[in-house]
mmCIF file of C-alpha atoms in Angstrom:
data_model
loop_
_atom_site.group_PDB
_atom_site.id
_atom_site.type_symbol
_atom_site.label_atom_id
_atom_site.label_comp_id
_atom_site.label_asym_id
_atom_site.label_seq_id
_atom_site.Cartn_x
_atom_site.Cartn_y
_atom_site.Cartn_z
ATOM 1 C CA MET H 1 68.073 74.994 103.451
ATOM 2 C CA ASP H 2 70.436 76.452 100.848
ATOM 3 C CA ASP H 3 73.959 75.489 101.867
ATOM 4 C CA LEU H 4 75.386 72.902 104.237
ATOM 5 C CA ILE H 5 78.927 72.093 105.246
ATOM 6 C CA VAL H 6 79.963 69.068 107.303
ATOM 7 C CA VAL H 7 83.388 68.985 108.945
ATOM 8 C CA SER H 8 84.948 65.703 109.965
ATOM 9 C CA CYS H 9 88.376 64.095 109.786
ATOM 10 C CA ARG H 10 86.723 60.837 108.700
ATOM 11 C CA LYS H 11 85.027 60.581 105.325
ATOM 12 C CA PRO H 12 82.598 57.781 106.355
ATOM 13 C CA VAL H 13 81.168 60.100 109.022
ATOM 14 C CA THR H 14 80.697 62.883 106.495
ATOM 15 C CA SER H 15 79.074 60.509 104.018
ATOM 16 C CA ALA H 16 76.673 59.205 106.683
ATOM 17 C CA VAL H 17 75.556 62.740 107.534
ATOM 18 C CA PHE H 18 74.929 63.583 103.887
ATOM 19 C CA THR H 19 73.015 60.334 103.384
ATOM 20 C CA ALA H 20 70.752 61.207 106.314
ATOM 21 C CA VAL H 21 70.179 64.716 104.958
ATOM 22 C CA GLN H 22 69.380 63.435 101.458
ATOM 23 C CA LYS H 23 66.665 61.222 102.913
ATOM 24 C CA LEU H 24 64.897 64.378 104.089
ATOM 25 C CA TRP H 25 65.684 66.856 101.305
ATOM 26 C CA LYS H 26 66.659 66.772 97.680
ATOM 27 C CA THR H 27 70.262 68.002 97.385
ATOM 28 C CA SER H 28 72.995 68.328 94.805
ATOM 29 C CA PRO H 29 75.838 65.775 94.946
ATOM 30 C CA PRO H 30 78.149 66.532 97.891
ATOM 31 C CA GLU H 31 81.648 67.840 97.326
ATOM 32 C CA TYR H 32 84.500 66.448 99.404
ATOM 33 C CA LEU H 33 87.493 68.545 100.349
ATOM 34 C CA GLU H 34 90.662 66.483 100.542
ATOM 35 C CA GLN H 35 94.371 67.222 100.467
ATOM 36 C CA ASP H 36 95.547 69.269 97.490
ATOM 37 C CA SER H 37 91.945 70.122 96.602
ATOM 38 C CA LYS H 38 89.737 73.164 97.069
ATOM 39 C CA MET H 39 86.082 74.142 97.161
ATOM 40 C CA LEU H 40 83.977 77.280 97.183
ATOM 41 C CA PHE H 41 81.461 77.681 100.009
ATOM 42 C CA LEU H 42 79.369 80.845 100.385
ATOM 43 C CA GLY H 43 81.931 82.803 98.391
ATOM 44 C CA VAL H 44 84.813 81.588 100.545
ATOM 45 C CA ARG H 45 87.477 79.380 99.004
ATOM 46 C CA VAL H 46 88.759 76.581 101.228
ATOM 47 C CA GLN H 47 91.967 74.893 100.141
ATOM 48 C CA ILE H 48 93.863 72.040 101.796
ATOM 49 C CA THR H 49 97.625 71.701 101.387
ATOM 50 C CA SER H 50 100.150 69.431 103.050
ATOM 51 C CA GLY H 51 100.784 72.099 105.680
ATOM 52 C CA GLY H 52 97.285 73.222 106.557
ATOM 53 C CA ILE H 53 94.020 74.773 105.416
ATOM 54 C CA LYS H 54 93.795 78.143 103.697
ATOM 55 C CA VAL H 55 90.565 80.139 103.803
ATOM 56 C CA PHE H 56 90.341 83.193 101.537
ATOM 57 C CA GLN H 57 88.093 85.093 99.117
ATOM 58 C CA PRO H 58 90.058 85.828 95.944
ATOM 59 C CA GLN H 59 87.113 85.971 93.529
ATOM 60 C CA TYR H 60 84.985 88.105 95.833
ATOM 61 C CA THR H 61 87.924 90.457 96.306
ATOM 62 C CA ARG H 62 88.533 90.795 92.570
ATOM 63 C CA ASP H 63 84.843 91.331 91.840
ATOM 64 C CA MET H 64 84.658 93.982 94.566
ATOM 65 C CA LEU H 65 87.659 95.896 93.236
ATOM 66 C CA THR H 66 86.341 95.721 89.678
ATOM 67 C CA LYS H 67 82.963 97.073 90.800
ATOM 68 C CA LEU H 68 84.412 99.859 92.951
ATOM 69 C CA CYS H 69 87.454 100.820 90.898
ATOM 70 C CA GLY H 70 86.866 99.382 87.455
ATOM 71 C CA SER H 71 90.010 97.245 87.697
ATOM 72 C CA THR H 72 92.191 95.193 90.039
ATOM 73 C CA ASN H 73 95.326 96.787 88.616
ATOM 74 C CA LEU H 74 95.858 99.521 91.200
ATOM 75 C CA SER H 75 98.934 101.090 92.730
ATOM 76 C CA SER H 76 99.916 98.903 95.667
ATOM 77 C CA ARG H 77 100.159 99.982 99.303
ATOM 78 C CA LYS H 78 102.070 98.177 102.046
ATOM 79 C CA THR H 79 99.535 98.852 104.793
ATOM 80 C CA PRO H 80 95.716 99.108 104.894
ATOM 81 C CA VAL H 81 95.877 102.437 106.758
ATOM 82 C CA ASP H 82 98.292 105.297 106.202
ATOM 83 C CA ALA H 83 100.064 107.040 109.070
ATOM 84 C CA ASP H 84 97.874 110.145 108.801
ATOM 85 C CA ALA H 85 94.758 108.114 109.611
ATOM 86 C CA PHE H 86 96.220 107.233 113.011
ATOM 87 C CA LEU H 87 96.693 110.894 113.831
ATOM 88 C CA SER H 88 93.895 112.491 111.845
ATOM 89 C CA LYS H 89 90.519 113.161 113.445
ATOM 90 C CA PRO H 90 87.461 113.156 111.169
ATOM 91 C CA TYR H 91 86.040 116.323 112.717
ATOM 92 C CA GLN H 92 89.149 118.124 111.442
ATOM 93 C CA HIS H 93 87.907 117.249 107.945
ATOM 94 C CA ALA H 94 84.229 118.023 108.504
ATOM 95 C CA ASP H 95 82.454 118.661 105.239
ATOM 96 C CA ASP H 96 81.960 122.158 103.981
ATOM 97 C CA PRO H 97 78.732 122.028 101.917
ATOM 98 C CA ALA H 98 80.267 124.421 99.410
ATOM 99 C CA GLU H 99 83.255 122.086 98.924
ATOM 100 C CA THR H 100 81.389 118.779 98.894
ATOM 101 C CA PRO H 101 79.267 118.607 95.738
ATOM 102 C CA ASN H 102 76.999 115.589 95.226
ATOM 103 C CA LYS H 103 77.287 114.794 98.918
ATOM 104 C CA GLU H 104 74.432 112.294 99.116
ATOM 105 C CA THR H 105 75.568 110.373 96.044
ATOM 106 C CA ARG H 106 79.139 110.186 97.300
ATOM 107 C CA LYS H 107 77.957 109.161 100.755
ATOM 108 C CA LYS H 108 75.918 106.266 99.341
ATOM 109 C CA LYS H 109 78.901 105.069 97.301
ATOM 110 C CA LEU H 110 81.067 105.154 100.400
ATOM 111 C CA GLN H 111 78.527 103.210 102.416
ATOM 112 C CA THR H 112 78.286 100.588 99.662
ATOM 113 C CA ALA H 113 82.071 100.225 99.553
ATOM 114 C CA ILE H 114 82.394 100.016 103.327
ATOM 115 C CA GLY H 115 79.673 97.369 103.448
ATOM 116 C CA ALA H 116 81.577 95.253 100.900
ATOM 117 C CA LEU H 117 84.807 95.694 102.858
ATOM 118 C CA LEU H 118 83.064 94.857 106.120
ATOM 119 C CA TRP H 119 81.959 91.504 104.713
ATOM 120 C CA LEU H 120 85.540 90.777 103.694
ATOM 121 C CA SER H 121 87.092 91.935 106.970
ATOM 122 C CA THR H 122 84.751 89.872 109.151
ATOM 123 C CA ARG H 123 85.208 86.665 107.150
ATOM 124 C CA THR H 124 88.827 86.216 106.119
ATOM 125 C CA ARG H 125 90.702 89.532 106.378
ATOM 126 C CA PRO H 126 91.312 90.672 109.969
ATOM 127 C CA ASP H 127 94.196 92.770 108.654
ATOM 128 C CA ILE H 128 91.756 95.367 107.269
ATOM 129 C CA ALA H 129 89.328 95.403 110.230
ATOM 130 C CA TYR H 130 90.788 98.560 111.769
ATOM 131 C CA ALA H 131 90.879 100.408 108.450
ATOM 132 C CA VAL H 132 87.231 99.566 107.745
ATOM 133 C CA SER H 133 86.153 100.651 111.212
ATOM 134 C CA ARG H 134 87.915 104.007 110.903
ATOM 135 C CA MET H 135 86.333 104.577 107.485
ATOM 136 C CA ALA H 136 82.879 103.839 108.827
ATOM 137 C CA SER H 137 83.360 106.448 111.555
ATOM 138 C CA CYS H 138 83.674 109.286 109.060
ATOM 139 C CA ALA H 139 81.558 108.152 106.110
ATOM 140 C CA THR H 140 78.724 110.594 106.744
ATOM 141 C CA ASN H 141 80.415 113.723 108.072
ATOM 142 C CA ALA H 142 83.883 113.785 106.481
ATOM 143 C CA ILE H 143 83.362 112.450 102.984
ATOM 144 C CA PRO H 144 86.616 113.611 101.319
ATOM 145 C CA GLU H 145 88.668 112.167 104.196
ATOM 146 C CA CYS H 146 86.748 108.884 104.024
ATOM 147 C CA GLU H 147 87.278 108.688 100.260
ATOM 148 C CA ARG H 148 91.011 109.147 100.814
ATOM 149 C CA ARG H 149 91.080 106.340 103.380
ATOM 150 C CA LEU H 150 89.015 104.107 101.107
ATOM 151 C CA LYS H 151 91.379 104.623 98.168
ATOM 152 C CA HIS H 152 94.382 103.732 100.323
ATOM 153 C CA CYS H 153 92.715 100.562 101.661
ATOM 154 C CA LEU H 154 91.628 99.390 98.214
ATOM 155 C CA GLN H 155 95.153 99.862 96.899
ATOM 156 C CA TYR H 156 96.441 97.700 99.755
ATOM 157 C CA ILE H 157 93.870 95.004 98.977
ATOM 158 C CA ALA H 158 94.800 95.079 95.279
ATOM 159 C CA GLY H 159 98.315 94.048 96.280
ATOM 160 C CA THR H 160 97.115 91.277 98.603
ATOM 161 C CA LEU H 161 94.342 89.665 96.564
ATOM 162 C CA ASP H 162 95.071 86.124 97.705
ATOM 163 C CA SER H 163 95.593 86.898 101.391
ATOM 164 C CA GLY H 164 93.403 85.221 103.973
ATOM 165 C CA LEU H 165 93.564 82.884 106.939
ATOM 166 C CA PHE H 166 95.875 79.883 107.150
ATOM 167 C CA PHE H 167 95.262 77.151 109.701
ATOM 168 C CA ALA H 168 98.493 75.184 109.945
ATOM 169 C CA PHE H 169 98.275 71.551 111.000
ATOM 170 C CA PRO H 170 99.709 70.968 114.506
ATOM 171 C CA THR H 171 102.707 68.665 114.506
ATOM 172 C CA LYS H 172 101.656 67.040 117.787
ATOM 173 C CA GLU H 173 98.357 65.927 119.252
ATOM 174 C CA GLU H 174 97.358 68.286 122.040
ATOM 175 C CA LYS H 175 94.345 70.158 123.294
ATOM 176 C CA PRO H 176 94.292 73.731 121.961
ATOM 177 C CA GLN H 177 94.227 76.674 124.350
ATOM 178 C CA LEU H 178 91.886 79.606 123.812
ATOM 179 C CA GLN H 179 93.766 82.892 124.045
ATOM 180 C CA VAL H 180 92.247 86.345 123.666
ATOM 181 C CA TYR H 181 94.260 89.527 123.248
ATOM 182 C CA SER H 182 92.880 93.042 123.425
ATOM 183 C CA ASP H 183 94.114 96.587 123.065
ATOM 184 C CA ALA H 184 92.526 100.008 123.137
ATOM 185 C CA SER H 185 93.260 103.440 121.733
ATOM 186 C CA PHE H 186 92.145 106.315 123.934
ATOM 187 C CA SER H 187 89.882 108.704 122.043
ATOM 188 C CA PRO H 188 91.655 108.558 118.651
ATOM 189 C CA GLU H 189 88.852 110.545 117.018
ATOM 190 C CA GLY H 190 88.205 112.985 119.825
ATOM 191 C CA GLY H 191 85.252 111.077 121.321
ATOM 192 C CA CYS H 192 84.784 107.373 121.897
ATOM 193 C CA SER H 193 87.859 105.213 122.323
ATOM 194 C CA HIS H 194 88.638 102.265 120.059
ATOM 195 C CA THR H 195 88.927 98.574 120.936
ATOM 196 C CA GLY H 196 90.745 95.838 119.064
ATOM 197 C CA CYS H 197 90.455 92.176 119.997
ATOM 198 C CA ILE H 198 91.555 88.842 118.548
ATOM 199 C CA ALA H 199 90.861 85.331 119.812
ATOM 200 C CA SER H 200 92.899 82.341 118.782
ATOM 201 C CA LEU H 201 93.271 78.628 119.378
ATOM 202 C CA THR H 202 96.894 77.966 120.254
ATOM 203 C CA TYR H 203 98.842 74.704 120.132
ATOM 204 C CA PRO H 204 101.905 75.486 122.301
ATOM 205 C CA SER H 205 103.991 72.405 121.512
ATOM 206 C CA SER H 206 103.553 72.874 117.771
ATOM 207 C CA GLN H 207 103.833 76.676 117.965
ATOM 208 C CA VAL H 208 100.668 76.910 115.877
ATOM 209 C CA VAL H 209 98.110 79.705 116.274
ATOM 210 C CA HIS H 210 94.674 79.753 114.627
ATOM 211 C CA ALA H 211 92.763 83.052 114.594
ATOM 212 C CA VAL H 212 89.078 82.256 115.134
ATOM 213 C CA SER H 213 87.463 85.595 116.025
ATOM 214 C CA TRP H 214 88.383 89.273 115.910
ATOM 215 C CA LEU H 215 86.902 92.745 116.049
ATOM 216 C CA SER H 216 87.907 96.371 115.724
ATOM 217 C CA THR H 217 85.303 98.877 116.830
ATOM 218 C CA ARG H 218 84.524 102.054 118.690
ATOM 219 C CA GLN H 219 83.603 101.693 122.343
ATOM 220 C CA ALA H 220 79.971 102.621 121.811
ATOM 221 C CA GLY H 221 77.736 103.665 124.656
ATOM 222 C CA VAL H 222 80.480 104.900 126.954
ATOM 223 C CA VAL H 223 83.216 107.515 126.774
ATOM 224 C CA ALA H 224 86.424 106.573 128.579
ATOM 225 C CA LYS H 225 88.028 109.403 130.523
ATOM 226 C CA SER H 226 91.544 107.987 130.462
ATOM 227 C CA SER H 227 93.734 105.423 128.738
ATOM 228 C CA ALA H 228 93.293 103.136 131.745
ATOM 229 C CA GLU H 229 89.501 103.239 131.397
ATOM 230 C CA ALA H 230 89.739 102.586 127.664
ATOM 231 C CA GLU H 231 91.966 99.554 128.291
ATOM 232 C CA LEU H 232 89.575 98.243 130.945
ATOM 233 C CA ILE H 233 86.577 98.542 128.614
ATOM 234 C CA GLY H 234 88.561 96.727 125.920
ATOM 235 C CA LEU H 235 89.399 93.981 128.412
ATOM 236 C CA VAL H 236 85.721 93.533 129.286
ATOM 237 C CA THR H 237 84.871 93.226 125.578
ATOM 238 C CA SER H 238 87.579 90.587 125.134
ATOM 239 C CA HIS H 239 86.262 88.692 128.142
ATOM 240 C CA GLU H 240 82.794 88.599 126.573
ATOM 241 C CA VAL H 241 84.335 87.228 123.367
ATOM 242 C CA SER H 242 86.116 84.481 125.297
ATOM 243 C CA LEU H 243 82.894 83.506 127.100
ATOM 244 C CA ASN H 244 81.069 83.193 123.760
ATOM 245 C CA LEU H 245 83.801 80.925 122.415
ATOM 246 C CA SER H 246 84.303 78.789 125.510
#
């Protein structure tokens, strides 16, 4: 066992769990997260304020940008994807071997960068999930186009280093409602359609929404023949997400 986190609104409960664990294994002294404090767990910073809990990865994000770009001081972008990426199809930018020198080296660098971004997007940054998915779809057969998309996304991240998830405290005691929203884009790349989905715990009286799960991915294994089919496949995916969370 390397890392352990215990979540409870009562400190005596948390202390009792740690005491039981320490009877079985040798551990470092436990850290307690209380209001106006913060801790680092598995590279994710958790910070409690008077209004809620913020979960983000500022150090990981800075280290990633420094490794990929040599600096965090990049020109800022307002969105993770530019308008052309919504309209552009990777096969329109298919690599010409004569115009793509060092293809294998560039491809490996792209795959490394996308892997780092994927970790970020699946932990605390749902805002870049679509951009990362679209990059992954063209990393092997449209390298210049993928490099352009990567540069744009990294510039957006450089301007939003401290962004993440914020779980506001509900103002009233009530049972949260699980809500799942889905959408689909019919064949944006000329083949498989694309599904986006986000699940949240909602507190209606407090008007508080907590994002707990999300995805942005191609509809693998099936090719929708219409927008209606694409939407239906996206709905089925969202239903599966809701069942896993229920």
